[in-house]
């Protein structure tokens, strides 16, 4: 059973920064990609950023230039550095891990979520 544990959320003023951390159970090498999603009240969950096992990254347009996803293979950790935060970044942020298979659909694992609130 894979578990993903997020930490680092909180309340911050607009323009401030937060760093989210995701600690999966076991090695991150078993995942083909890891990422962060967020869900604001009344909205669908949306992709924020991803990083593959080859360290290729991608970002939602709304966070490009402000957020940075990274991973530390030695510590088996994934991070989301969030700078220049805006009130519209307020959401529950979820860590995600994916394992790709050729014969069955991708398996997704999710953390429990961490609240990020940005005040204006």
PDB file of C-alpha atoms in Angstrom:
ATOM      1  CA  UNK A   1       0.000   0.000   0.000  1.00  0.00           C
ATOM      2  CA  UNK A   2       1.510   3.292  -1.117  1.00  0.00           C
ATOM      3  CA  UNK A   3       1.068   6.282   1.145  1.00  0.00           C
ATOM      4  CA  UNK A   4       1.866   9.881   0.327  1.00  0.00           C
ATOM      5  CA  UNK A   5       2.144  12.340   3.202  1.00  0.00           C
ATOM      6  CA  UNK A   6       2.041  16.056   2.476  1.00  0.00           C
ATOM      7  CA  UNK A   7       3.204  18.848   4.738  1.00  0.00           C
ATOM      8  CA  UNK A   8       3.978  22.551   4.565  1.00  0.00           C
ATOM      9  CA  UNK A   9       0.599  24.114   3.943  1.00  0.00           C
ATOM     10  CA  UNK A  10      -0.664  27.088   5.887  1.00  0.00           C
ATOM     11  CA  UNK A  11      -1.805  30.678   5.794  1.00  0.00           C
ATOM     12  CA  UNK A  12       0.289  33.273   3.991  1.00  0.00           C
ATOM     13  CA  UNK A  13      -0.226  36.802   2.715  1.00  0.00           C
ATOM     14  CA  UNK A  14      -0.357  37.541  -0.979  1.00  0.00           C
ATOM     15  CA  UNK A  15       3.149  37.807  -2.379  1.00  0.00           C
ATOM     16  CA  UNK A  16       4.511  35.369   0.167  1.00  0.00           C
ATOM     17  CA  UNK A  17       5.996  31.908  -0.209  1.00  0.00           C
ATOM     18  CA  UNK A  18       5.372  28.385   1.004  1.00  0.00           C
ATOM     19  CA  UNK A  19       7.084  25.085   0.351  1.00  0.00           C
ATOM     20  CA  UNK A  20       5.061  21.905   0.256  1.00  0.00           C
ATOM     21  CA  UNK A  21       6.678  18.541   0.862  1.00  0.00           C
ATOM     22  CA  UNK A  22       5.515  15.069  -0.117  1.00  0.00           C
ATOM     23  CA  UNK A  23       6.940  11.964   1.475  1.00  0.00           C
ATOM     24  CA  UNK A  24       5.944   8.702  -0.181  1.00  0.00           C
ATOM     25  CA  UNK A  25       6.240   5.408   1.626  1.00  0.00           C
ATOM     26  CA  UNK A  26       9.318   3.731   0.199  1.00  0.00           C
ATOM     27  CA  UNK A  27      11.489   4.858  -2.664  1.00  0.00           C
ATOM     28  CA  UNK A  28      10.323   7.444  -5.207  1.00  0.00           C
ATOM     29  CA  UNK A  29      12.134   5.469  -7.889  1.00  0.00           C
ATOM     30  CA  UNK A  30       9.144   3.164  -8.268  1.00  0.00           C
ATOM     31  CA  UNK A  31       7.039   6.039  -9.607  1.00  0.00           C
ATOM     32  CA  UNK A  32       7.166   7.171 -13.213  1.00  0.00           C
ATOM     33  CA  UNK A  33       5.967  10.627 -12.313  1.00  0.00           C
ATOM     34  CA  UNK A  34       5.001  12.647  -9.285  1.00  0.00           C
ATOM     35  CA  UNK A  35       3.119  15.873  -9.079  1.00  0.00           C
ATOM     36  CA  UNK A  36       0.907  18.301  -7.276  1.00  0.00           C
ATOM     37  CA  UNK A  37      -2.770  18.960  -7.873  1.00  0.00           C
ATOM     38  CA  UNK A  38      -5.056  21.418  -6.149  1.00  0.00           C
ATOM     39  CA  UNK A  39      -8.755  21.788  -5.551  1.00  0.00           C
ATOM     40  CA  UNK A  40     -10.431  25.022  -4.576  1.00  0.00           C
ATOM     41  CA  UNK A  41     -13.941  25.083  -3.060  1.00  0.00           C
ATOM     42  CA  UNK A  42     -16.558  24.469  -5.716  1.00  0.00           C
ATOM     43  CA  UNK A  43     -13.978  23.709  -8.383  1.00  0.00           C
ATOM     44  CA  UNK A  44     -12.559  20.603  -9.958  1.00  0.00           C
ATOM     45  CA  UNK A  45      -9.178  19.276  -9.001  1.00  0.00           C
ATOM     46  CA  UNK A  46      -6.536  20.652 -11.348  1.00  0.00           C
ATOM     47  CA  UNK A  47      -2.966  19.798 -12.179  1.00  0.00           C
ATOM     48  CA  UNK A  48      -0.388  22.228 -10.824  1.00  0.00           C
ATOM     49  CA  UNK A  49       2.983  20.677 -11.634  1.00  0.00           C
ATOM     50  CA  UNK A  50       4.576  17.351 -12.458  1.00  0.00           C
ATOM     51  CA  UNK A  51       8.065  15.886 -12.471  1.00  0.00           C
ATOM     52  CA  UNK A  52       9.010  12.632 -14.149  1.00  0.00           C
ATOM     53  CA  UNK A  53      11.564  10.036 -13.157  1.00  0.00           C
ATOM     54  CA  UNK A  54      13.848  11.710 -15.720  1.00  0.00           C
ATOM     55  CA  UNK A  55      13.382  15.089 -13.979  1.00  0.00           C
ATOM     56  CA  UNK A  56      11.273  16.529 -16.773  1.00  0.00           C
ATOM     57  CA  UNK A  57       8.897  19.121 -15.350  1.00  0.00           C
ATOM     58  CA  UNK A  58       5.674  20.724 -16.487  1.00  0.00           C
ATOM     59  CA  UNK A  59       3.438  23.393 -14.999  1.00  0.00           C
ATOM     60  CA  UNK A  60      -0.037  24.785 -15.299  1.00  0.00           C
ATOM     61  CA  UNK A  61      -0.004  28.137 -17.074  1.00  0.00           C
ATOM     62  CA  UNK A  62      -1.396  29.814 -13.975  1.00  0.00           C
ATOM     63  CA  UNK A  63       1.681  28.958 -11.893  1.00  0.00           C
ATOM     64  CA  UNK A  64       4.506  29.128 -14.439  1.00  0.00           C
ATOM     65  CA  UNK A  65       7.307  31.341 -13.241  1.00  0.00           C
ATOM     66  CA  UNK A  66       6.018  31.279  -9.658  1.00  0.00           C
ATOM     67  CA  UNK A  67       6.037  27.610  -8.614  1.00  0.00           C
ATOM     68  CA  UNK A  68       8.888  25.124  -8.829  1.00  0.00           C
ATOM     69  CA  UNK A  69       8.588  21.367  -8.457  1.00  0.00           C
ATOM     70  CA  UNK A  70      11.630  19.355  -7.475  1.00  0.00           C
ATOM     71  CA  UNK A  71      12.601  16.050  -5.937  1.00  0.00           C
ATOM     72  CA  UNK A  72      15.375  14.761  -3.763  1.00  0.00           C
ATOM     73  CA  UNK A  73      16.106  11.173  -4.710  1.00  0.00           C
ATOM     74  CA  UNK A  74      18.373  10.641  -1.730  1.00  0.00           C
ATOM     75  CA  UNK A  75      15.643  11.679   0.699  1.00  0.00           C
ATOM     76  CA  UNK A  76      12.726  10.256  -1.306  1.00  0.00           C
ATOM     77  CA  UNK A  77      10.953  13.586  -1.181  1.00  0.00           C
ATOM     78  CA  UNK A  78       9.095  15.783  -3.652  1.00  0.00           C
ATOM     79  CA  UNK A  79       8.668  19.511  -3.123  1.00  0.00           C
ATOM     80  CA  UNK A  80       6.602  22.356  -4.472  1.00  0.00           C
ATOM     81  CA  UNK A  81       8.134  25.765  -3.900  1.00  0.00           C
ATOM     82  CA  UNK A  82       5.422  28.392  -4.246  1.00  0.00           C
ATOM     83  CA  UNK A  83       6.478  32.025  -4.585  1.00  0.00           C
ATOM     84  CA  UNK A  84       4.539  35.198  -5.326  1.00  0.00           C
ATOM     85  CA  UNK A  85       1.407  33.552  -4.022  1.00  0.00           C
ATOM     86  CA  UNK A  86      -1.964  34.975  -5.001  1.00  0.00           C
ATOM     87  CA  UNK A  87      -5.358  34.630  -3.321  1.00  0.00           C
ATOM     88  CA  UNK A  88      -6.471  32.498  -6.273  1.00  0.00           C
ATOM     89  CA  UNK A  89      -3.846  29.920  -5.268  1.00  0.00           C
ATOM     90  CA  UNK A  90      -5.940  29.131  -2.210  1.00  0.00           C
ATOM     91  CA  UNK A  91      -6.859  25.448  -2.337  1.00  0.00           C
ATOM     92  CA  UNK A  92      -6.201  22.034  -0.894  1.00  0.00           C
ATOM     93  CA  UNK A  93      -3.012  20.755  -2.476  1.00  0.00           C
ATOM     94  CA  UNK A  94      -2.602  17.042  -3.121  1.00  0.00           C
ATOM     95  CA  UNK A  95       0.520  15.068  -3.822  1.00  0.00           C
ATOM     96  CA  UNK A  96       0.154  12.548  -6.643  1.00  0.00           C
ATOM     97  CA  UNK A  97       2.285   9.637  -7.782  1.00  0.00           C
ATOM     98  CA  UNK A  98       1.841   7.645 -10.969  1.00  0.00           C
ATOM     99  CA  UNK A  99       2.969   4.233 -12.137  1.00  0.00           C
ATOM    100  CA  UNK A 100       2.617   3.595 -15.864  1.00  0.00           C
ATOM    101  CA  UNK A 101       1.901   0.170 -17.271  1.00  0.00           C
ATOM    102  CA  UNK A 102       1.743  -1.010 -20.871  1.00  0.00           C
ATOM    103  CA  UNK A 103      -1.197  -3.381 -20.427  1.00  0.00           C
ATOM    104  CA  UNK A 104      -3.340  -1.708 -17.749  1.00  0.00           C
ATOM    105  CA  UNK A 105      -4.336   1.875 -17.015  1.00  0.00           C
ATOM    106  CA  UNK A 106      -2.018   4.141 -15.071  1.00  0.00           C
ATOM    107  CA  UNK A 107      -2.272   3.736 -11.321  1.00  0.00           C
ATOM    108  CA  UNK A 108      -2.596   6.963  -9.345  1.00  0.00           C
ATOM    109  CA  UNK A 109      -1.788   7.392  -5.673  1.00  0.00           C
ATOM    110  CA  UNK A 110      -2.913  10.399  -3.646  1.00  0.00           C
ATOM    111  CA  UNK A 111      -2.009  12.071  -0.414  1.00  0.00           C
ATOM    112  CA  UNK A 112      -4.555  13.351   2.051  1.00  0.00           C
ATOM    113  CA  UNK A 113      -4.085  16.981   1.028  1.00  0.00           C
ATOM    114  CA  UNK A 114      -2.748  20.073   2.726  1.00  0.00           C
ATOM    115  CA  UNK A 115      -4.558  23.407   2.914  1.00  0.00           C
ATOM    116  CA  UNK A 116      -2.949  26.503   1.427  1.00  0.00           C
ATOM    117  CA  UNK A 117      -4.683  29.796   2.128  1.00  0.00           C
ATOM    118  CA  UNK A 118      -3.458  33.062   0.641  1.00  0.00           C
ATOM    119  CA  UNK A 119      -4.906  36.229   2.133  1.00  0.00           C
ATOM    120  CA  UNK A 120      -5.174  39.470   0.180  1.00  0.00           C
TER     121      UNK A 120
END
